[in-house]
XYZ file of C-alpha atoms in Angstrom:
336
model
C -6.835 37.444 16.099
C -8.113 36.158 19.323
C -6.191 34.318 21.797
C -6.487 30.451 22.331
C -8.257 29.357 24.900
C -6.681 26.643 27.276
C -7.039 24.889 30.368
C -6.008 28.051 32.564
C -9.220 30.016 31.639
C -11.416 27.179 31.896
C -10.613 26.369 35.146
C -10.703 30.069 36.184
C -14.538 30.368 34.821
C -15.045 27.190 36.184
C -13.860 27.621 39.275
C -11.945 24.616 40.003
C -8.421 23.836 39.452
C -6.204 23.460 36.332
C -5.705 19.746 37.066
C -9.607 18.909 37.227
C -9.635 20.339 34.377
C -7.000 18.373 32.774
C -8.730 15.054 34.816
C -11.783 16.330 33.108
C -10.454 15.623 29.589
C -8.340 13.031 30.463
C -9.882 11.281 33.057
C -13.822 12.333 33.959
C -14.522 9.803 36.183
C -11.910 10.647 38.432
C -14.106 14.354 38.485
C -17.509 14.934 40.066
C -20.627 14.809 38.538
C -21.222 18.774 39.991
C -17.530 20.001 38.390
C -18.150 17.878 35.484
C -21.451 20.681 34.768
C -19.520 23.246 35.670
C -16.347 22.640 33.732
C -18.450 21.325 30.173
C -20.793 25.066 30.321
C -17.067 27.225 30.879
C -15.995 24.834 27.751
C -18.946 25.455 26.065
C -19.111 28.883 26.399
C -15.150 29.946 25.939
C -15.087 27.208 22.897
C -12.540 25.470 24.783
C -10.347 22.713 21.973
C -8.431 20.673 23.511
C -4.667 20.297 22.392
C -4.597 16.521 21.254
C -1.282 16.497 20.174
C 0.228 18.255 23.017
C -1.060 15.192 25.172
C 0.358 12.954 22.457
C 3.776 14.428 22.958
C 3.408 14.291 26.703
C 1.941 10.731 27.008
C 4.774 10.047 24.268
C 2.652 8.531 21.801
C -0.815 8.815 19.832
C -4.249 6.542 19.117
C -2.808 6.888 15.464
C -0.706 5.420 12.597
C 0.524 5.862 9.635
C 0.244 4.111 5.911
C 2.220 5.341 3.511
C 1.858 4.201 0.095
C 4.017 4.468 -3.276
C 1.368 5.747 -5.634
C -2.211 6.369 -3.878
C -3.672 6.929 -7.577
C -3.137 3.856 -8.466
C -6.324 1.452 -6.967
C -4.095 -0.805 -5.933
C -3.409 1.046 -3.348
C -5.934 2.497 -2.449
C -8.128 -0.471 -1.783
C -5.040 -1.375 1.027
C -6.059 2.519 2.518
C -9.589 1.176 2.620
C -8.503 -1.927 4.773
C -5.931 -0.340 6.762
C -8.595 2.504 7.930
C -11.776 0.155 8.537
C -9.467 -2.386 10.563
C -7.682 0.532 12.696
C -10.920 1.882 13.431
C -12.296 -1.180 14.498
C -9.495 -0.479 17.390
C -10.263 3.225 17.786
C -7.285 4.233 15.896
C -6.789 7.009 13.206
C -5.012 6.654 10.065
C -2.426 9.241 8.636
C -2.059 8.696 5.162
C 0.397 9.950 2.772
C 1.549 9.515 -0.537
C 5.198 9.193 -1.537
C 4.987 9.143 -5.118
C 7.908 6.917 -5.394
C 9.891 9.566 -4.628
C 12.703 7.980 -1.962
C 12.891 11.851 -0.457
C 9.374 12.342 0.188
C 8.993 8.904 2.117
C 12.483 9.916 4.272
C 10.105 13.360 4.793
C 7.169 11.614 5.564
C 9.095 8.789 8.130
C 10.553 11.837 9.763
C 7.293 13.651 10.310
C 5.628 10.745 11.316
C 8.323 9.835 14.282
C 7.696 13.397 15.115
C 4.186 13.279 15.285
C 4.797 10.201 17.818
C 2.462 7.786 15.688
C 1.749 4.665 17.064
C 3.182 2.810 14.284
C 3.904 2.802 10.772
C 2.883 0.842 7.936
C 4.985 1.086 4.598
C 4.533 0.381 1.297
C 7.929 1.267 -0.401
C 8.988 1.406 -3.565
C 12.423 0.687 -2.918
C 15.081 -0.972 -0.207
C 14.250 0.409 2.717
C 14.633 -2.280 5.878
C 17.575 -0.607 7.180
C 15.499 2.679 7.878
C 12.201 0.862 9.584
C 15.344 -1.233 11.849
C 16.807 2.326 12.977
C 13.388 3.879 13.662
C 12.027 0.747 15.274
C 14.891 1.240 17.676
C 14.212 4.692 18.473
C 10.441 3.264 19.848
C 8.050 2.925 16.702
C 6.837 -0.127 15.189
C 6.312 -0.754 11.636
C 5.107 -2.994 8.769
C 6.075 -3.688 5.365
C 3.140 -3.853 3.230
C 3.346 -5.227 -0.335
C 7.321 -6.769 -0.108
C 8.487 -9.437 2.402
C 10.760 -8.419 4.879
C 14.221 -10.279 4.560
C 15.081 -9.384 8.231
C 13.144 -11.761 10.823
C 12.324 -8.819 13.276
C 10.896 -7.065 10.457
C 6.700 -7.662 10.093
C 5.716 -7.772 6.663
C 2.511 -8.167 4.776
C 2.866 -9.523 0.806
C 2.123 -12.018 -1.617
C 3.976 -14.271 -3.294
C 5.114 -12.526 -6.474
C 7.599 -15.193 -7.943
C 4.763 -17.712 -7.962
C 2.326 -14.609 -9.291
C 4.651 -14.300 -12.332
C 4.807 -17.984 -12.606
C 0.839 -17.947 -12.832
C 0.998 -15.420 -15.682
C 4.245 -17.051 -17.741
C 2.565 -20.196 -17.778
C -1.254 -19.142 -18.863
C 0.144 -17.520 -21.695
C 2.375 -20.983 -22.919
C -0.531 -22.641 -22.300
C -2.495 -20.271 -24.942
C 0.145 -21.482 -27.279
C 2.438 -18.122 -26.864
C 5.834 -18.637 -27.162
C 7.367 -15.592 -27.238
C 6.625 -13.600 -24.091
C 7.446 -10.221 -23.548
C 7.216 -8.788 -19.621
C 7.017 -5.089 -19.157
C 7.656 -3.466 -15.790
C 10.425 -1.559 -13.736
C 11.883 -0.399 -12.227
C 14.331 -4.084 -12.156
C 15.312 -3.314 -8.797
C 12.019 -2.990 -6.949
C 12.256 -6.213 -5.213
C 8.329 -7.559 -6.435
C 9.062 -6.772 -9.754
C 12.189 -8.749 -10.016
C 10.368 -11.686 -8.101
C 7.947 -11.721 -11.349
C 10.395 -11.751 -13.765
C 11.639 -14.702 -11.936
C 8.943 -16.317 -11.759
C 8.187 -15.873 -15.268
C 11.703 -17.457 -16.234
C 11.148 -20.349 -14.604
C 7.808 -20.820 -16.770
C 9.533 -20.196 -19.393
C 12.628 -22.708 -19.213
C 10.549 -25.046 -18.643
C 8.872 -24.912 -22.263
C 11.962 -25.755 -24.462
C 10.804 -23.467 -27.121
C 9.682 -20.511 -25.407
C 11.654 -17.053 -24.958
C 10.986 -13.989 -22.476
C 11.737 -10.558 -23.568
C 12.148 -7.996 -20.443
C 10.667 -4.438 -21.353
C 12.546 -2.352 -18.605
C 10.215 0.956 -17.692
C 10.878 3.485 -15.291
C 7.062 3.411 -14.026
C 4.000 1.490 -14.331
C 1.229 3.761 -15.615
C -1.386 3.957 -17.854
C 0.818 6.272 -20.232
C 3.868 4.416 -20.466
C 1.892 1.179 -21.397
C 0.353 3.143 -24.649
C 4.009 4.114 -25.024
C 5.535 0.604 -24.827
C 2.434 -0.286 -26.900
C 3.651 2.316 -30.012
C 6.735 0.159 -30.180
C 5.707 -3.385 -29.687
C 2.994 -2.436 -32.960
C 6.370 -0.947 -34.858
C 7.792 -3.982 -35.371
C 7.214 -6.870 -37.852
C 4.643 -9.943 -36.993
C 7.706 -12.104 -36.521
C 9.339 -9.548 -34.481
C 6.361 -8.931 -32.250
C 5.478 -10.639 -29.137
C 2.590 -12.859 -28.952
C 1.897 -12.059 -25.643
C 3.167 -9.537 -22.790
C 2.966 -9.632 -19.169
C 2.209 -6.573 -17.630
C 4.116 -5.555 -14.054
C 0.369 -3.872 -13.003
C -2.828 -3.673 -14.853
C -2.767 -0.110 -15.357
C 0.466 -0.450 -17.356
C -1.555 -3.702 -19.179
C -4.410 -1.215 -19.674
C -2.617 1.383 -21.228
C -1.281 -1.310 -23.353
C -4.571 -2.460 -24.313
C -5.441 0.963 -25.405
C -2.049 1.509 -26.896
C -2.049 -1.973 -28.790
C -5.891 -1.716 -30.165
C -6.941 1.846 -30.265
C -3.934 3.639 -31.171
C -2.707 0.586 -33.492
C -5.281 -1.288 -35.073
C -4.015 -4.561 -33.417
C -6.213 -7.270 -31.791
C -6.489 -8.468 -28.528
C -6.395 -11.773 -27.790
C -5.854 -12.507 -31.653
C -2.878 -10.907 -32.360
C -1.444 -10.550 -28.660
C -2.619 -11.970 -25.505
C -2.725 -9.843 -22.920
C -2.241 -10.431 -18.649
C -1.647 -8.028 -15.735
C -0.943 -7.997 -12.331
C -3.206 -6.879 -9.142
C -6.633 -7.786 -10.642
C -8.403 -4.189 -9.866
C -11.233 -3.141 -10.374
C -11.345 -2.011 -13.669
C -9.448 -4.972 -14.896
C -12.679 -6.786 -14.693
C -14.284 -3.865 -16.653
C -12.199 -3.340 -19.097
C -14.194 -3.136 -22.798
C -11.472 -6.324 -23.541
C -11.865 -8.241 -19.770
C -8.347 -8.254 -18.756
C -6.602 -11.334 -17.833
C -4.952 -10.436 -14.064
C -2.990 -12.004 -11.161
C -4.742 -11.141 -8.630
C -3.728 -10.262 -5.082
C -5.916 -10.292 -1.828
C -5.666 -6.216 -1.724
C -8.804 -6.582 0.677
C -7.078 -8.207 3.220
C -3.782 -6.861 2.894
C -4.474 -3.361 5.018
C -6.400 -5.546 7.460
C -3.288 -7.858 7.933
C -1.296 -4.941 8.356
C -2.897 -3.644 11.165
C -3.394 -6.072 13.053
C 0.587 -7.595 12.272
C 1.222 -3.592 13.463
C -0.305 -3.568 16.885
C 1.388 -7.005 17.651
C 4.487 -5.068 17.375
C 3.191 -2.337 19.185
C 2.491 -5.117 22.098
C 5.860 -6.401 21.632
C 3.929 -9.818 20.975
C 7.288 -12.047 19.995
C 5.284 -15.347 19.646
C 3.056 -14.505 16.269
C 4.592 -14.710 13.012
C 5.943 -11.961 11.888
C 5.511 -12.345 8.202
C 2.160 -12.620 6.225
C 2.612 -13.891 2.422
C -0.688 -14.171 0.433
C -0.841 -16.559 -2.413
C -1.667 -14.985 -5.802
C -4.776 -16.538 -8.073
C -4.984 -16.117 -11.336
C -8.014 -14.562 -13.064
C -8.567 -15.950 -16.593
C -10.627 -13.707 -18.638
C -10.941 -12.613 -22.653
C -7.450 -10.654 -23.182
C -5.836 -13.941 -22.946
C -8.914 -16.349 -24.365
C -7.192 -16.393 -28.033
């Protein structure tokens, strides 16, 4: 295997010192236009790559960030990556991006690699709690965001959208359709923007003195567990049956859809209206156009970024928290 090249045996072919070199990659115009030749051919011809994160370490920090994200597969997500990149390049940044699969160890893995790799900043979308972790890091020198939940602490920079008033959008479409009993599938309870739609659904709810809501607790919001939640909701009886749900995502309403009409015969909108939550892509193009609440996913990673390198400036006179308002997007699953 051949030995790396560095800055010691291009400055030797060179001829010039170690620190031209170094001012060379650093710094050129502190070097001559003559050494500048000299230096690029003995780079040229050993195949000289610099060390970038060796300077990183020494400088103590990098021209990137990090976003990482619960569940990259779903496009909810992913649209955010798409922000968060095109905005931090915009400032000549670079974009780690990982995926923590909801798993509360891999993100701890991740957030430890990251503070290693002496990112500029960090940008989280969590699953779960996890303010008291960006607070310690943030002390040991890296700035972060919350992307997708507000931040309860006020030093905290967050990026989200209202979900109690998203759930209150969805609730009270479906009374207006003449639905009275409601079913809402999502979960886990705990993750704070789920529990901020079942909220908001309640309060739709109590305020139509004949309506009920049914809570559907699921351990994850995919495409498979909505055909799986659809199985049962067909089992029971037409009393017994909702005549509506409220989906926690639109890939768990999707995989209703498919659940409820392919794999059970039912109809929707005219047995069960149908709404989820995001409004992506293939909500819209869905065979049955789903009903969605949708949430500025465009302009969330965009936000982010630029709510991130405030922090990084120490800017204390912005706000600190961003909260989108959700719109809801009427469409056939819900068009009885």
């Amino acid at each position: 295997m051949a030995a790396r090249v560095g800055i010691r045996e291009v400055a030797a072919l060179a001829q010039v010192a170690q620190g031209t070199v170094s001012h060379f990659i650093n710094h050129p115009d502190k070097v001559s236009a003559e050494k500048r030749e000299r230096i690029q051919r003995a780079i040229d011809e050993l195949g000289f790559v610099r060390n970038d994160a060796a300077s990183q370490l020494r400088r103590g920090s990098s021209a990137t960030i990090a976003y990482i994200a619960p569940d990259i597969s779903n496009p909810f997500f992913a649209t955010i990556a798409e922000g968060v990149e095109q905005r931090a390049a915009a400032d000549g940044l670079s974009v780690f991006l990982a995926n923590s699969n909801r798993s509360r160890e891999r993100e701890d893995a991740y957030l430890e690699m990251f503070q290693a790799h002496r990112v500029r900043g960090l940008l989280v979308a969590s699953h779960g709690p996890i303010e008291d972790r960006l607070a310690h890091i943030r002390r040991l020198g890296t700035p972060s965001v919350l992307v997708g939940q507000r931040a309860l602490a006020s030093d905290q920079p967050s990026v989200s959208v209202d979900d109690e008033m998203g759930g209150y959008l969805a609730a009270k479409h479906l009374i207006e359709q003449s639905a009275r009993r409601i079913a809402f599938v999502g979960g886990p309870l705990g993750v704070p923007q789920i529990s901020d739609r079942i909220e908001g659904a309640s309060r739709a709810v109590r305020e139509c003195v004949d309506a009920t809501l049914e809570v559907i607790n699921v351990g994850s919001r995919t495409l498979a567990v909505g055909r799986e939640v659809a199985a049962e909701i067909a089992k029971r009886s037409p009393e017994r049956r909702p005549e509506a749900v409220f989906a926690a995502n639109d890939l768990l309403a999707l995989g209703l859809m498919h659940g409820l009409v392919v794999d059970s015969g039912l109809r929707v909108p005219a047995d069960i209206l149908l709404v989820g939550y995001d409004d992506i892509e293939f909500a819209e193009a869905s065979v049955i156009p789903l009903t969605s609440v949708r949430a500025p996913h465009e302009e969330f990673g965009i936000a982010a970024v630029e709510l991130l390198q405030r922090a990084i400036a120490n800017d204390t006179k912005s706000a600190k928290q961003i909260v989108f308002q959700p719109k809801l997007m009427v469409r056939a699953s819900t068009l009885a």
